[in-house]
Coordinates of N, CA and C in Angstrom, one line a residue:
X687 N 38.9 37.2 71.6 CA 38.7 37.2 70.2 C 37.8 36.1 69.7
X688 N 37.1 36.3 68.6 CA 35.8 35.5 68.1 C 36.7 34.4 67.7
X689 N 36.7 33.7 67.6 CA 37.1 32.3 66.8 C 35.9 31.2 66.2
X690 N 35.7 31.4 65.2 CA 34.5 30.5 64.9 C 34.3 29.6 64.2
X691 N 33.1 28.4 65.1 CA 33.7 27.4 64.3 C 32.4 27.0 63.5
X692 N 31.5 27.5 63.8 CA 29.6 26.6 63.1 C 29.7 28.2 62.8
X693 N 29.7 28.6 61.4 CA 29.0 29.9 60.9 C 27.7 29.7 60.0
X694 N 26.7 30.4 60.2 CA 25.3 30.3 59.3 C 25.6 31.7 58.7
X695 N 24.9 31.1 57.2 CA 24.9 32.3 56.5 C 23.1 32.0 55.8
X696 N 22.2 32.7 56.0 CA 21.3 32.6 55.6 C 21.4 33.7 54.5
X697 N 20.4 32.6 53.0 CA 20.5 33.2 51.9 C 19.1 33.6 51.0
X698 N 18.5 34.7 50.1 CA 17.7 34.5 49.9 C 17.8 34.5 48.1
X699 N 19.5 34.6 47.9 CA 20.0 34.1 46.4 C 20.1 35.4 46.2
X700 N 19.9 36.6 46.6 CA 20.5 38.2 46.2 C 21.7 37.7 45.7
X701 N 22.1 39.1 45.3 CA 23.9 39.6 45.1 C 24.1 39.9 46.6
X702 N 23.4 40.6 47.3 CA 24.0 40.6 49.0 C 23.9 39.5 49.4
X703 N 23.0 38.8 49.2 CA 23.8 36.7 50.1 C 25.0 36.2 49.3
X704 N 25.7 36.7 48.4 CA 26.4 36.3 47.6 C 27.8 37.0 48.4
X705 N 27.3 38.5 48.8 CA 28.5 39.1 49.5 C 29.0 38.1 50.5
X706 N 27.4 38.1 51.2 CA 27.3 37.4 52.8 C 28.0 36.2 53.2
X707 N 27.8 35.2 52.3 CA 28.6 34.2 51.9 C 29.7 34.1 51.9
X708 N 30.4 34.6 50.6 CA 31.9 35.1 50.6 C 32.3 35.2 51.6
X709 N 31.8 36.4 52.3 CA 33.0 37.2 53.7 C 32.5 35.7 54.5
X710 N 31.5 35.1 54.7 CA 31.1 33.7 55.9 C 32.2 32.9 55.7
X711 N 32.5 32.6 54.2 CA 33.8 31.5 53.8 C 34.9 32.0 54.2
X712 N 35.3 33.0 53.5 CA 36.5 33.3 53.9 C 36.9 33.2 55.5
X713 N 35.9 33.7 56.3 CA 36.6 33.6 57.6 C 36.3 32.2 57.9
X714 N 35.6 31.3 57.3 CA 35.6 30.3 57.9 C 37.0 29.4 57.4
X715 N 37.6 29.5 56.3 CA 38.9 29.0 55.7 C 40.0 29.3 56.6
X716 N 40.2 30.9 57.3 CA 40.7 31.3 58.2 C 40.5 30.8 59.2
X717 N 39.8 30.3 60.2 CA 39.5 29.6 61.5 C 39.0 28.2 61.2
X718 N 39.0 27.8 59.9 CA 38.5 26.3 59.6 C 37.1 25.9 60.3
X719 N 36.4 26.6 59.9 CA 34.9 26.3 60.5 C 33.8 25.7 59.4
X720 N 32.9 25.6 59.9 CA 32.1 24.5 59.0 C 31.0 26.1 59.1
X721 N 30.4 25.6 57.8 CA 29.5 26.6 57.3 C 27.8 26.4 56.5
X722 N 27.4 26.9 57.4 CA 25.8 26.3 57.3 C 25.2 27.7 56.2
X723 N 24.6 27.3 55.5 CA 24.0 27.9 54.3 C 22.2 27.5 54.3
X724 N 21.6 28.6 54.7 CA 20.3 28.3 55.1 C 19.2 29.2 54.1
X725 N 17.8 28.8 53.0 CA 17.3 29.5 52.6 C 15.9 29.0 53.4
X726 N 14.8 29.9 53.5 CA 13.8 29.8 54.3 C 12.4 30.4 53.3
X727 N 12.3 29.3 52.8 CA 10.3 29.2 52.1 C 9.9 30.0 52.5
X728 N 9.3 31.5 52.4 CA 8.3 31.9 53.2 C 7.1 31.2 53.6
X729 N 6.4 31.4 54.7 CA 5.4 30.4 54.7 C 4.3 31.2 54.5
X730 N 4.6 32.6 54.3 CA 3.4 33.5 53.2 C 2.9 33.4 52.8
X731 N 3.7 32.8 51.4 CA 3.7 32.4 49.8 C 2.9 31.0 50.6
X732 N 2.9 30.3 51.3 CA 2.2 29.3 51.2 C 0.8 29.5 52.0
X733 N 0.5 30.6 52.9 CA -0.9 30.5 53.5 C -1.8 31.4 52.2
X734 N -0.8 32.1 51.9 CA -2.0 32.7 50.7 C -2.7 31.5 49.5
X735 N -2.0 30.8 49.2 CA -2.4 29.2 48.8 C -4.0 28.7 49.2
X736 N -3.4 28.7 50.6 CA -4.7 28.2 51.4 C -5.6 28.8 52.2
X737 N -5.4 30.2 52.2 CA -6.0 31.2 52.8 C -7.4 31.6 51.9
X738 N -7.3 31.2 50.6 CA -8.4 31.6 49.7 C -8.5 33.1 49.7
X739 N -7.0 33.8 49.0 CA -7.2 34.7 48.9 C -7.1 35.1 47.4
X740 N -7.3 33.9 46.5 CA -7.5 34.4 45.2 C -9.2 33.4 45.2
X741 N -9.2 33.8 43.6 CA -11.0 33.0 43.0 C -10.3 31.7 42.6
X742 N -9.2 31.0 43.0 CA -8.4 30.0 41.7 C -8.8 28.8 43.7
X743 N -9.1 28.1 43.1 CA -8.9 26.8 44.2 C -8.5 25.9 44.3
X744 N -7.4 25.3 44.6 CA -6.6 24.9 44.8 C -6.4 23.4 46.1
X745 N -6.3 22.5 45.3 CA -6.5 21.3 46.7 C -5.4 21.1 47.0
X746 N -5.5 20.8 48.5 CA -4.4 20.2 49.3 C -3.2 19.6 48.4
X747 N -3.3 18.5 47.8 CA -2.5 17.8 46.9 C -1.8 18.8 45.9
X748 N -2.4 19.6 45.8 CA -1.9 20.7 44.7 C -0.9 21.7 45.6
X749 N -1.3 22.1 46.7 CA -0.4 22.7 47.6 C 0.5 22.4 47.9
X750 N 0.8 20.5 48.3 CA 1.7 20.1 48.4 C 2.8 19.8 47.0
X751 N 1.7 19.3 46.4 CA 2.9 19.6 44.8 C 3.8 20.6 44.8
X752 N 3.4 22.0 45.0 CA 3.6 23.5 45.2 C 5.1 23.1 46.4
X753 N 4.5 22.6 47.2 CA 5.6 23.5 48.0 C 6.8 22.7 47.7
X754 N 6.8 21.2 47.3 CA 8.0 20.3 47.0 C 8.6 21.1 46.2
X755 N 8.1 21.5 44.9 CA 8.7 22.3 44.1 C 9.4 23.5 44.4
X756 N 9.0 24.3 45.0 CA 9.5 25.8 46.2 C 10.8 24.9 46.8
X757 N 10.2 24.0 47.4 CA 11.8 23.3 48.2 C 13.1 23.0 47.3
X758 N 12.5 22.2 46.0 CA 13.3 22.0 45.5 C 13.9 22.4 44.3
X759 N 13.4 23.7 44.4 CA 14.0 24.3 43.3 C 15.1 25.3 44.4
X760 N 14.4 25.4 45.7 CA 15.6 26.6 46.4 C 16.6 25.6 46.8
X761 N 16.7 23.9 47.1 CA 17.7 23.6 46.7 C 18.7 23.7 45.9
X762 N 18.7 23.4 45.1 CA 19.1 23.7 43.5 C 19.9 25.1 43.8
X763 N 19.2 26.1 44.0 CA 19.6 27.5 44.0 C 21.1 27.7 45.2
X764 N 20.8 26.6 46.6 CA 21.5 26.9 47.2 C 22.6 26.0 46.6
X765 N 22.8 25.0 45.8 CA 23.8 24.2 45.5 C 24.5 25.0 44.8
X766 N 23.9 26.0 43.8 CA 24.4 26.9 42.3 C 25.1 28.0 43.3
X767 N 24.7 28.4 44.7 CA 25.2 30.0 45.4 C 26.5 29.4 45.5
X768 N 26.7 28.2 46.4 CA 27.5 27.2 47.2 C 28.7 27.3 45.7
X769 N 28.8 26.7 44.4 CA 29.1 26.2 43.9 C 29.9 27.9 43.0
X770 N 29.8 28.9 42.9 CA 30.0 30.5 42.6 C 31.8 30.6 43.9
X771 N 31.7 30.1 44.7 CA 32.9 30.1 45.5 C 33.9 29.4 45.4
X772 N 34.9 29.5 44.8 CA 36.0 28.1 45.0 C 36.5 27.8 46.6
X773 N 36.1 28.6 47.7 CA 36.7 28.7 48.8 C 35.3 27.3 49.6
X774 N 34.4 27.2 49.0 CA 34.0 26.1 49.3 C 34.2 24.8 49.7
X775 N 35.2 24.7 48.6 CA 35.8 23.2 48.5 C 36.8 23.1 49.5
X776 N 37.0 24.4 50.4 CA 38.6 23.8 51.4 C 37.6 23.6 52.6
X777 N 36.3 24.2 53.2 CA 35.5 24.1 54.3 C 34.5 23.0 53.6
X778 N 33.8 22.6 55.6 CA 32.9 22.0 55.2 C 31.9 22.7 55.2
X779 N 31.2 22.6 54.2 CA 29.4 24.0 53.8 C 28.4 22.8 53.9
X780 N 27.3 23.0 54.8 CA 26.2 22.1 54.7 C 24.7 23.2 54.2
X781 N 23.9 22.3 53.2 CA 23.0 23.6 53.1 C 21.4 22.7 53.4
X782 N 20.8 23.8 53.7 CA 19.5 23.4 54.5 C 18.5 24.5 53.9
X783 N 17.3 23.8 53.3 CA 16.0 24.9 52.9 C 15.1 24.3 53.8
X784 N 14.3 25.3 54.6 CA 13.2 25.2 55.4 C 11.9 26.1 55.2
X785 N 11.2 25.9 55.4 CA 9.8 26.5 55.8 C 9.4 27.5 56.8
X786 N 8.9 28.2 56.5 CA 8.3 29.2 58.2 C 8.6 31.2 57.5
X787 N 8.9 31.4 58.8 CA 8.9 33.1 59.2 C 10.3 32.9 58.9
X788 N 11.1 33.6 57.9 CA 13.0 34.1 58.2 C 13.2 34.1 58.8
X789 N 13.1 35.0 59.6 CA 14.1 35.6 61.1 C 13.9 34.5 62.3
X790 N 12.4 33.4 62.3 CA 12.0 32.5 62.9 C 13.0 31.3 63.0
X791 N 13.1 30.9 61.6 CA 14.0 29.9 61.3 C 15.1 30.2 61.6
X792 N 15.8 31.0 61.4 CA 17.0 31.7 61.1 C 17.4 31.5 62.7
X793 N 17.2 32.0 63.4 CA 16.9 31.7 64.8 C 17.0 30.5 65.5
X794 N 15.6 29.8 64.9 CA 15.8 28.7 65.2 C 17.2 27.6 65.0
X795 N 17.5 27.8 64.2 CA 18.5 27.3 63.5 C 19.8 27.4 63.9
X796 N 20.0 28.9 64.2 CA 21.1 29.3 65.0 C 21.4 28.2 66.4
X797 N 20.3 28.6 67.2 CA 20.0 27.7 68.8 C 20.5 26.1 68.4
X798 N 19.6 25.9 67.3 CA 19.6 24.4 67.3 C 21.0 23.6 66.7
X799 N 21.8 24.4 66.1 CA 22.8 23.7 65.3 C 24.2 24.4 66.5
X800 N 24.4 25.1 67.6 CA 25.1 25.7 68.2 C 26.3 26.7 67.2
X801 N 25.3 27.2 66.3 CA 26.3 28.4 65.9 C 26.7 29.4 67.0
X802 N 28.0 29.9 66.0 CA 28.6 31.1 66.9 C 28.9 32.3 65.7
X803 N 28.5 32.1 65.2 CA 28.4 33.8 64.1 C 27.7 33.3 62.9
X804 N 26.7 34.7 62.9 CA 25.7 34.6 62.0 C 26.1 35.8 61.3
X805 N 26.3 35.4 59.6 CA 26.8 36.3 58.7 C 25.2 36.6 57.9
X806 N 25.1 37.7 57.8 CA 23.8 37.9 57.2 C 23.8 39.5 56.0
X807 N 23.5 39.6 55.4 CA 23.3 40.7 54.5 C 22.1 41.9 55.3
X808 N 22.8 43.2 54.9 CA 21.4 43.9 55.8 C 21.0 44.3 54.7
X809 N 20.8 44.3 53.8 CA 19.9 44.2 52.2 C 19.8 42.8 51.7
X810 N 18.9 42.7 50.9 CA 17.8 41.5 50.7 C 17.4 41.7 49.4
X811 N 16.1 41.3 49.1 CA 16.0 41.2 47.8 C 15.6 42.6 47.3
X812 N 15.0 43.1 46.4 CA 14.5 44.4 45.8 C 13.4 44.4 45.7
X813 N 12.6 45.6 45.7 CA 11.2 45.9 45.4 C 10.4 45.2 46.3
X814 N 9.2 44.6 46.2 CA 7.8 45.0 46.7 C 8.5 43.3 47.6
X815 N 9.1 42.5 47.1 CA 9.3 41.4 48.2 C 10.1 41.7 49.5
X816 N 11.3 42.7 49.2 CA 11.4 43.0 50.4 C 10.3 43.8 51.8
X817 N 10.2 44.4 50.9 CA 8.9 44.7 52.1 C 7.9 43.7 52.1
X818 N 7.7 43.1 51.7 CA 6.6 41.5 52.6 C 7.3 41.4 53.4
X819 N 8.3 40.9 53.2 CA 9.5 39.8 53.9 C 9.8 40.7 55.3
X820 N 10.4 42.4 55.0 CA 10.6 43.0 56.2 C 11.9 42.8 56.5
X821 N 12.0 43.3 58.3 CA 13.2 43.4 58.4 C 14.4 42.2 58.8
X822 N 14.4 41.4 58.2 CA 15.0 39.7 58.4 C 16.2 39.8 59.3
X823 N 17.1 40.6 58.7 CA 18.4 40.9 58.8 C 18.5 41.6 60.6
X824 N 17.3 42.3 60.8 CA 17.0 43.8 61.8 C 16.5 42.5 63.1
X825 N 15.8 41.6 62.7 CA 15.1 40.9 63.7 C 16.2 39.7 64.4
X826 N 16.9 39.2 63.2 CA 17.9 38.3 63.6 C 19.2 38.9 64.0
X827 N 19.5 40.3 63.9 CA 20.4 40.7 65.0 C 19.9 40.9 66.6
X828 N 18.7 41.6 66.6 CA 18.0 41.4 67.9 C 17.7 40.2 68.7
X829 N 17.4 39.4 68.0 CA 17.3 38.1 68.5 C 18.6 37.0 69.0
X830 N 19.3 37.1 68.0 CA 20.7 36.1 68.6 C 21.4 36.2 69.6
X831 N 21.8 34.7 69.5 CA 22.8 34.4 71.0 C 23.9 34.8 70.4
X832 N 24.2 34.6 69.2 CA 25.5 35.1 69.3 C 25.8 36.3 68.4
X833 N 27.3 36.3 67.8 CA 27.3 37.8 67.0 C 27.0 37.4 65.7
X834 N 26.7 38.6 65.3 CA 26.1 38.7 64.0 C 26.6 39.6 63.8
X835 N 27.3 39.5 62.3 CA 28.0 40.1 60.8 C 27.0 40.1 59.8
X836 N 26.8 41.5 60.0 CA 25.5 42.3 58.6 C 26.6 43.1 57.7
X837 N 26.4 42.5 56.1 CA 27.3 42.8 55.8 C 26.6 43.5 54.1
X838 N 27.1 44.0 53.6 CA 26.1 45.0 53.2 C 27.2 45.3 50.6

């Protein structure tokens, strides 16, 4: 039987990371596990910046302005998801925004923090962003070491 103690819940601030969350806490209250809360910057949004794929040009310093603000505004966001649960306050929730590919990080992250269940939404955001983004949910069950809860 699963017993788990490091659960990631990767979030992209949906109503389905909101589900995803929830069911992450609850079982983590239940087995008293600590709970990693992960949102991931596309690094899309940031090569199109410096890809010169618009007429607007844009200096390095300006980029980096840009992406501080992306960081820290999806902080913020993950504090406000974190803070919608009262089941928060009985676990410990750590939250982390990173940079890169989703399913890359997500991954990554998994390996490097020795999670053992990754609770993830198999819906995502709506309209034309999910298709950029793709299959996040599809790639990071393929990929993990461990089990993964797509929760819907």
């Amino acid at each position: 039987m699963l017993m788990p103690t490091k659960i990631l819940v990767p979030t992209d601030f949906s109503g389905y990371s909101d589900k995803a969350l929830q069911q992450a806490l609850d079982i983590a209250v239940e087995y008293n596990a600590k709970v990693y809360v992960l949102h991931v910057v596309h690094e899309r949004i940031q090569r199109v910046l410096t890809d010169g794929y618009s007429d607007i040009t844009i200096t390095p310093k300006e980029i980096q302005k840009y992406e501080k603000t992306l960081v820290k505004t999806a902080r913020a966001e993950v504090k406000k998801q974190i803070g919608k649960f009262p089941q928060s306050k009985e676990v410990e929730v750590i939250s982390e925004v990173v940079s890169g590919v989703p399913a890359e990080e997500i991954l990554r992250v998994q390996e490097e923090k020795g999670i053992d269940l990754v609770v993830i939404a198999s819906l995502g955001r709506t309209g034309i962003a999910r298709y950029l983004i793709g299959g996040v949910a599809r790639n990071v069950l393929k990929g993990a070491k461990c089990p993964v809860l797509l929760t819907k």
